XYZ file of C-alpha atoms in Angstrom:
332
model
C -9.012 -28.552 -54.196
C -5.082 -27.042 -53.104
C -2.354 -29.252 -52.473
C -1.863 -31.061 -49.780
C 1.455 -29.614 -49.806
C 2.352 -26.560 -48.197
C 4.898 -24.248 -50.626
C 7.549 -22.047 -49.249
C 8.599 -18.770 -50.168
C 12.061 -20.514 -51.152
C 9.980 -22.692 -53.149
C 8.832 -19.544 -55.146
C 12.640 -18.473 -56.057
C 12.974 -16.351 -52.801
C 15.210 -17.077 -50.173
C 14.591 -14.314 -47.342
C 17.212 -16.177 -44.714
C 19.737 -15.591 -47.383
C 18.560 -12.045 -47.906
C 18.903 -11.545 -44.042
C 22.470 -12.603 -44.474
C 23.344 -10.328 -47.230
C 22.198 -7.653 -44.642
C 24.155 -8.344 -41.897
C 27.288 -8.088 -44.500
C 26.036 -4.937 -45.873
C 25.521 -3.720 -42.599
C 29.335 -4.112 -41.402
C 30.036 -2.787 -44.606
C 28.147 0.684 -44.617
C 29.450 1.599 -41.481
C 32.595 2.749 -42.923
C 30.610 5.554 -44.046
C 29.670 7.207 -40.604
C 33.162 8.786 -40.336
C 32.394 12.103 -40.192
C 28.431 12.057 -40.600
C 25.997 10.252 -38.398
C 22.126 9.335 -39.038
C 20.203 10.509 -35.984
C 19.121 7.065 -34.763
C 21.241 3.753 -35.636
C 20.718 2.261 -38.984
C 18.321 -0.495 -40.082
C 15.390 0.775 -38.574
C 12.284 1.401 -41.335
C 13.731 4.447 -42.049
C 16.845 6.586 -41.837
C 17.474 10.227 -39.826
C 19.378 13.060 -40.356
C 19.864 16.364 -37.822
C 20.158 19.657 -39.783
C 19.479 21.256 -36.816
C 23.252 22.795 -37.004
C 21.884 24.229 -40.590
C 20.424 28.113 -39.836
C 18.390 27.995 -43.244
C 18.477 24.026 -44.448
C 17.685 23.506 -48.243
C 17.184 19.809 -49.332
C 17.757 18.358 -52.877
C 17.426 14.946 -54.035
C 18.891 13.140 -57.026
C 17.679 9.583 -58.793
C 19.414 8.102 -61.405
C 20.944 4.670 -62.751
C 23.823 2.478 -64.129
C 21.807 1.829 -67.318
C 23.134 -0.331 -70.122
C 26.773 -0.508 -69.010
C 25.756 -2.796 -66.629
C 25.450 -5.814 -69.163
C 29.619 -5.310 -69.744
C 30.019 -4.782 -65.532
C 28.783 -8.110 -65.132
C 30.118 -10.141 -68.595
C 33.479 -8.346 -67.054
C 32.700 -9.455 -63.336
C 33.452 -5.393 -62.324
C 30.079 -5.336 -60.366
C 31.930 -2.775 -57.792
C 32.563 -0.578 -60.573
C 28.843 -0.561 -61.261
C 28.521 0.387 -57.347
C 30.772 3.322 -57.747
C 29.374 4.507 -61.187
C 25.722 4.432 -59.143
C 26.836 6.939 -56.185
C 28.395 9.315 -58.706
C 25.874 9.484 -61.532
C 23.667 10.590 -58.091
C 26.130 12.592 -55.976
C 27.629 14.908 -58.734
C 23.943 15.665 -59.530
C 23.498 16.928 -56.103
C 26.909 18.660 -55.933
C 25.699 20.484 -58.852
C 23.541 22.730 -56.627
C 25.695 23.769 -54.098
C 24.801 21.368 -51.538
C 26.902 18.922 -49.580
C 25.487 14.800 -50.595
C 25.092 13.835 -46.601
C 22.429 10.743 -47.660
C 22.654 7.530 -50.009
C 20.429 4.829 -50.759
C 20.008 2.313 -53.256
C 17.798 -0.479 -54.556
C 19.270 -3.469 -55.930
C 17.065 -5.944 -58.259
C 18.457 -9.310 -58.870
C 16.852 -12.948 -60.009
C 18.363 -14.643 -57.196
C 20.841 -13.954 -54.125
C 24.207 -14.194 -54.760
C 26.094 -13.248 -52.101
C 28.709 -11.999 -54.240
C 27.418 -9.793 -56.405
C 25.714 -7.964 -54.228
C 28.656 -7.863 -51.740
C 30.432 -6.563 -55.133
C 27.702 -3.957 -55.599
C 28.132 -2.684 -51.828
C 31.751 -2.745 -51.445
C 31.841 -0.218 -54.799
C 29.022 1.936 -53.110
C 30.836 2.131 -49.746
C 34.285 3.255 -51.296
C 32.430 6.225 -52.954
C 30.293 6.934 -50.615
C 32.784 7.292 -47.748
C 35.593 9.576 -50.027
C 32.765 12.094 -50.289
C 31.760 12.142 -46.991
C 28.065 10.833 -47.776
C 26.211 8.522 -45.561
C 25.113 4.718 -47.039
C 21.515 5.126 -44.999
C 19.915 1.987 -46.328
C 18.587 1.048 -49.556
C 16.505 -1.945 -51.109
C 17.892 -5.788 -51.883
C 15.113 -7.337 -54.352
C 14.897 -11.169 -55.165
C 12.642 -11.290 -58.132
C 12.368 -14.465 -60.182
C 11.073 -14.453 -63.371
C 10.713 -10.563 -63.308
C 14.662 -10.291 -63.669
C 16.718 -12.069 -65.984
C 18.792 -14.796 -65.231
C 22.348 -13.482 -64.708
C 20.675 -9.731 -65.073
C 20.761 -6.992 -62.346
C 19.119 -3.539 -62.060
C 19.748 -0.478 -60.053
C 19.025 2.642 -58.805
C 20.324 5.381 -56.752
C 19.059 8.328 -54.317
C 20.649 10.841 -53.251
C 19.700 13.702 -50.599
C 21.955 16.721 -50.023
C 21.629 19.467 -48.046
C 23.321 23.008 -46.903
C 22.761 26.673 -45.862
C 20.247 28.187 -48.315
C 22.615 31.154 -49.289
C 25.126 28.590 -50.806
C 22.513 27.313 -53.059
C 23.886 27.884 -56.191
C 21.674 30.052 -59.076
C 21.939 29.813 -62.991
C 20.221 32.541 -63.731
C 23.222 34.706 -62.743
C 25.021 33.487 -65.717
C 26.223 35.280 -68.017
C 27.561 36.208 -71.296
C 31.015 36.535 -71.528
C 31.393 33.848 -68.128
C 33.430 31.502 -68.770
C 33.263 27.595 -69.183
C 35.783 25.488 -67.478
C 36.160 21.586 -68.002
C 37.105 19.456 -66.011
C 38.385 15.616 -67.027
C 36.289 12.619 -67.275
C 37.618 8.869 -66.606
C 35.951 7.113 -69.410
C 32.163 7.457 -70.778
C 31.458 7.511 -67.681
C 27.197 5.822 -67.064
C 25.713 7.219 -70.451
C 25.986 6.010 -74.014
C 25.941 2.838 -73.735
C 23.922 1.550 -76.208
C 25.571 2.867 -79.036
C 29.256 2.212 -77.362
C 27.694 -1.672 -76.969
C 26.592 -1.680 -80.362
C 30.058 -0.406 -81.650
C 31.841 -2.869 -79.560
C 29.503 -5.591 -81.148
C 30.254 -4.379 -84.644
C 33.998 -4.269 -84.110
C 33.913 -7.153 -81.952
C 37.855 -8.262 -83.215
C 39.150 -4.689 -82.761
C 39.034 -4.315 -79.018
C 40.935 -6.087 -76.590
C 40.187 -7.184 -73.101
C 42.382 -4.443 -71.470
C 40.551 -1.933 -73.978
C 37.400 -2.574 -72.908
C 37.952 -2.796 -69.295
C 39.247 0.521 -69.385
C 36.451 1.948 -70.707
C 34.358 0.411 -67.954
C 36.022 3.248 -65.791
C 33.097 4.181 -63.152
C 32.418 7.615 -63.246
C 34.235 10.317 -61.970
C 33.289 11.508 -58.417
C 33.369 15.525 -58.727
C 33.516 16.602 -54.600
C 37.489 17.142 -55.308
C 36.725 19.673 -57.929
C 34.051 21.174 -55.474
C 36.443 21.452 -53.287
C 38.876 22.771 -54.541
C 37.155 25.581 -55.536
C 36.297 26.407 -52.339
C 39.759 26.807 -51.081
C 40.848 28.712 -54.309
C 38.073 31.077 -53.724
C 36.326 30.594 -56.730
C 32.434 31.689 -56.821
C 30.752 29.012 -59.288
C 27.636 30.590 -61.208
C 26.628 27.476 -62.251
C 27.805 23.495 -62.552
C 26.837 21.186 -65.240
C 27.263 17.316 -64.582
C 27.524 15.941 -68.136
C 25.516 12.942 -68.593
C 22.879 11.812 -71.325
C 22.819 13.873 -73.925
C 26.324 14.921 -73.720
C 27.683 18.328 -73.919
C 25.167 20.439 -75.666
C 21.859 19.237 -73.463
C 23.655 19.604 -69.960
C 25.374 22.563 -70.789
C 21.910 23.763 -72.319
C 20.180 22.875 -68.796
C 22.392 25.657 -67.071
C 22.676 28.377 -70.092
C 19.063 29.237 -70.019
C 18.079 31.783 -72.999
C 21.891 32.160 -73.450
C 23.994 29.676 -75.639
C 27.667 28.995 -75.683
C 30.389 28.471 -77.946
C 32.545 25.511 -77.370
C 35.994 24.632 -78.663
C 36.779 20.850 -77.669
C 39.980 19.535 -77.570
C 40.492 15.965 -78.563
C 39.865 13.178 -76.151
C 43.376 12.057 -74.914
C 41.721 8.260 -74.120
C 42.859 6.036 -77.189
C 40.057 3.386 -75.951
C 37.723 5.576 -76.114
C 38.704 7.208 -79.269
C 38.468 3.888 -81.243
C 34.759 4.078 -79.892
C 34.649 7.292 -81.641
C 35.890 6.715 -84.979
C 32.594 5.108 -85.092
C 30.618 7.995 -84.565
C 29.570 11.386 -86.418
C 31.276 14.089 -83.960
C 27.718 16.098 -83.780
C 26.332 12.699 -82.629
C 29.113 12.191 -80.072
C 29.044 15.748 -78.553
C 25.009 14.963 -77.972
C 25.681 11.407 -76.362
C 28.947 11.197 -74.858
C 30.783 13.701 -72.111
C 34.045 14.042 -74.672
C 36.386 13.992 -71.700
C 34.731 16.628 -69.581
C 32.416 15.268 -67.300
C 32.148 18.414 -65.318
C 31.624 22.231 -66.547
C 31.867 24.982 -64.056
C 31.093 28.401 -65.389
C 32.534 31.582 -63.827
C 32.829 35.309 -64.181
C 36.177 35.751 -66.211
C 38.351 37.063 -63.260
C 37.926 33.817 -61.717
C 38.881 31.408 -64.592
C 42.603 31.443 -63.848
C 41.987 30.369 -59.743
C 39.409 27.910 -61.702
C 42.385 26.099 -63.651
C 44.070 25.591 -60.769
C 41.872 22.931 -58.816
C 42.736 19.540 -60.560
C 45.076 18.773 -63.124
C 43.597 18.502 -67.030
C 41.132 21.844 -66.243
C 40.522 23.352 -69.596
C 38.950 26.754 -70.679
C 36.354 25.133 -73.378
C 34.736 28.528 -74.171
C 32.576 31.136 -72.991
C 28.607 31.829 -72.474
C 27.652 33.937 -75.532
C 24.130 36.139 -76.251
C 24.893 36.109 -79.454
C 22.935 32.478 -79.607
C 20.800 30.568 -77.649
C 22.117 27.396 -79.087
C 25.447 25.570 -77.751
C 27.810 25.301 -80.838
C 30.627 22.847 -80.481
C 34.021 22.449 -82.641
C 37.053 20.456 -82.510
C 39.563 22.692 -81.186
């Protein structure tokens, strides 16, 4: 026979009036990113609209991606807006990588329990990004989920939609050899690696301070300004490369094709990170870690010079070569 007495939700381990207040937060929030952009219809319906009737030949793209294992350190660290900001870019530079402009954002936030804070936190991060590239927080997904999440644990995920003319869609298979490879800086390791910096952290647990760590909890690099800028320097990118997991040789790899490339990489001006590194075989490194390039633009060489010229710590890091279809890295 059931119980006399009647269980709640909130009995269960979910509080929905506490979810409905986290909304109405997040709501005031996101509206800091309808600057320039505007959905269609007013946000918090079921679903979010977008008018590309201004577009003459509209191509979407779409981007998914994650925080990963950094976020065990984001939250031990209490940098949960850092883990915000590291979700919008591991999604928008992926989109930026095409050509397109990032004009939508969503995200889904798993979490044992409301806490007000952390995913205020989480927001607050996602906002900031969001609104210095111009992209649109359209909604996303708060989930209370006892017993499926941790205790103290939180997971995430990120969309992205972009869109722009069709003609400015960019093309890799125009590259070619002899074009040029320009990097541009990373902040840290960025959302990728994790694991095995985590592991070295463990190992060396005496060897890194507070500060030291912190720092390398730097949220990935947002790469509109390098877009940009190469825009109003008139450069004509053949092809981008985000570098994410599986470092340098994979990404680059992605964009190459049949071709290969011949990389020399200067050493990682970031004493935090290269502490992390003394740990690590450099082939190892260059296949799991950006090595202080999160960003590759390759060009035809007439255009490497105007290249340079968009953001401070730009570096020629070698050229596309048919002499190899692999990408073959040295220390500079």
């Amino acid at each position: 026979m059931p119980s006399e007495t009647k269980i709640t939700y909130k009995d269960a381990g979910v509080d929905i009036h506490a979810a409905a207040d986290v909304v109405d937060e997040i709501g005031a929030l996101r509206a800091r990113t309808e600057k320039n952009r505007k959905l269609h219809s007013a946000f918090g319906l079921f679903a979010a609209a977008y008018d590309l009737s201004e577009l003459d030949e509209p191509i979407i793209v779409t981007g998914c991606d994650g925080v990963g294992t950094k976020i065990e350190l984001l939250l031990k660290h209490d940098m949960l807006a850092e883990a915000g900001k590291d979700l919008v870019a591991m999604n928008v530079n992926d989109v930026l990588t095409t050509g397109m402009d990032p004009i939508l954002f969503l995200d889904y936030v798993a979490i044992p329990k409301i806490d007000q804070n952390q995913i205020k936190q989480v927001i607050e991060g996602i906002v900031a990004y969001c609104e210095s590239c111009d992209c649109i927080l359209a909604g996303g997904e708060t989930a209370e989920m006892p017993g499926l999440v941790p205790e103290g644990g939180i997971e995430m995920s990120g969309f992205c939609i972009g869109a722009g003319e069709k003609r400015d869609l960019i093309d890799p298979s125009k590259v070619a050899a002899g074009d040029v490879l320009i990097g541009y800086p990373s902040d840290g390791f960025h959302a990728n690696g994790w694991s095995l910096v985590r592991r070295i952290l463990t190992e060396r647990v005496d060897e890194f301070s507070k500060a030291e760590i912190e720092s390398l909890l730097a949220p990935t690099r947002l790469y509109h300004d390098v877009i940009a800028g190469q825009k109003a320097a008139g450069v004509s990118a053949k092809a981008h490369a985000h570098i994410t997991g599986g470092g340098i040789p994979e990404n680059l790899k992605r964009v190459a094709g049949s071709l290969g490339a011949k990389i020399a990489l200067p050493a990682w001006e970031n004493p935090p990170a290269q502490k992390v590194l003394e740990s690590v075989e450099f082939d190892e490194a260059t296949w799991t870690f950006n090595m202080g390039y999160g960003w590759v633009t390759a060009v035809a060489p007439d255009q490497a010079h105007a290249a340079l010229t968009v953001v401070d710590g730009a570096r020629v890091l070698g050229e596309v070569s048919d002499e190899t279809d692999e990408i073959r890295i040295e220390a500079a």
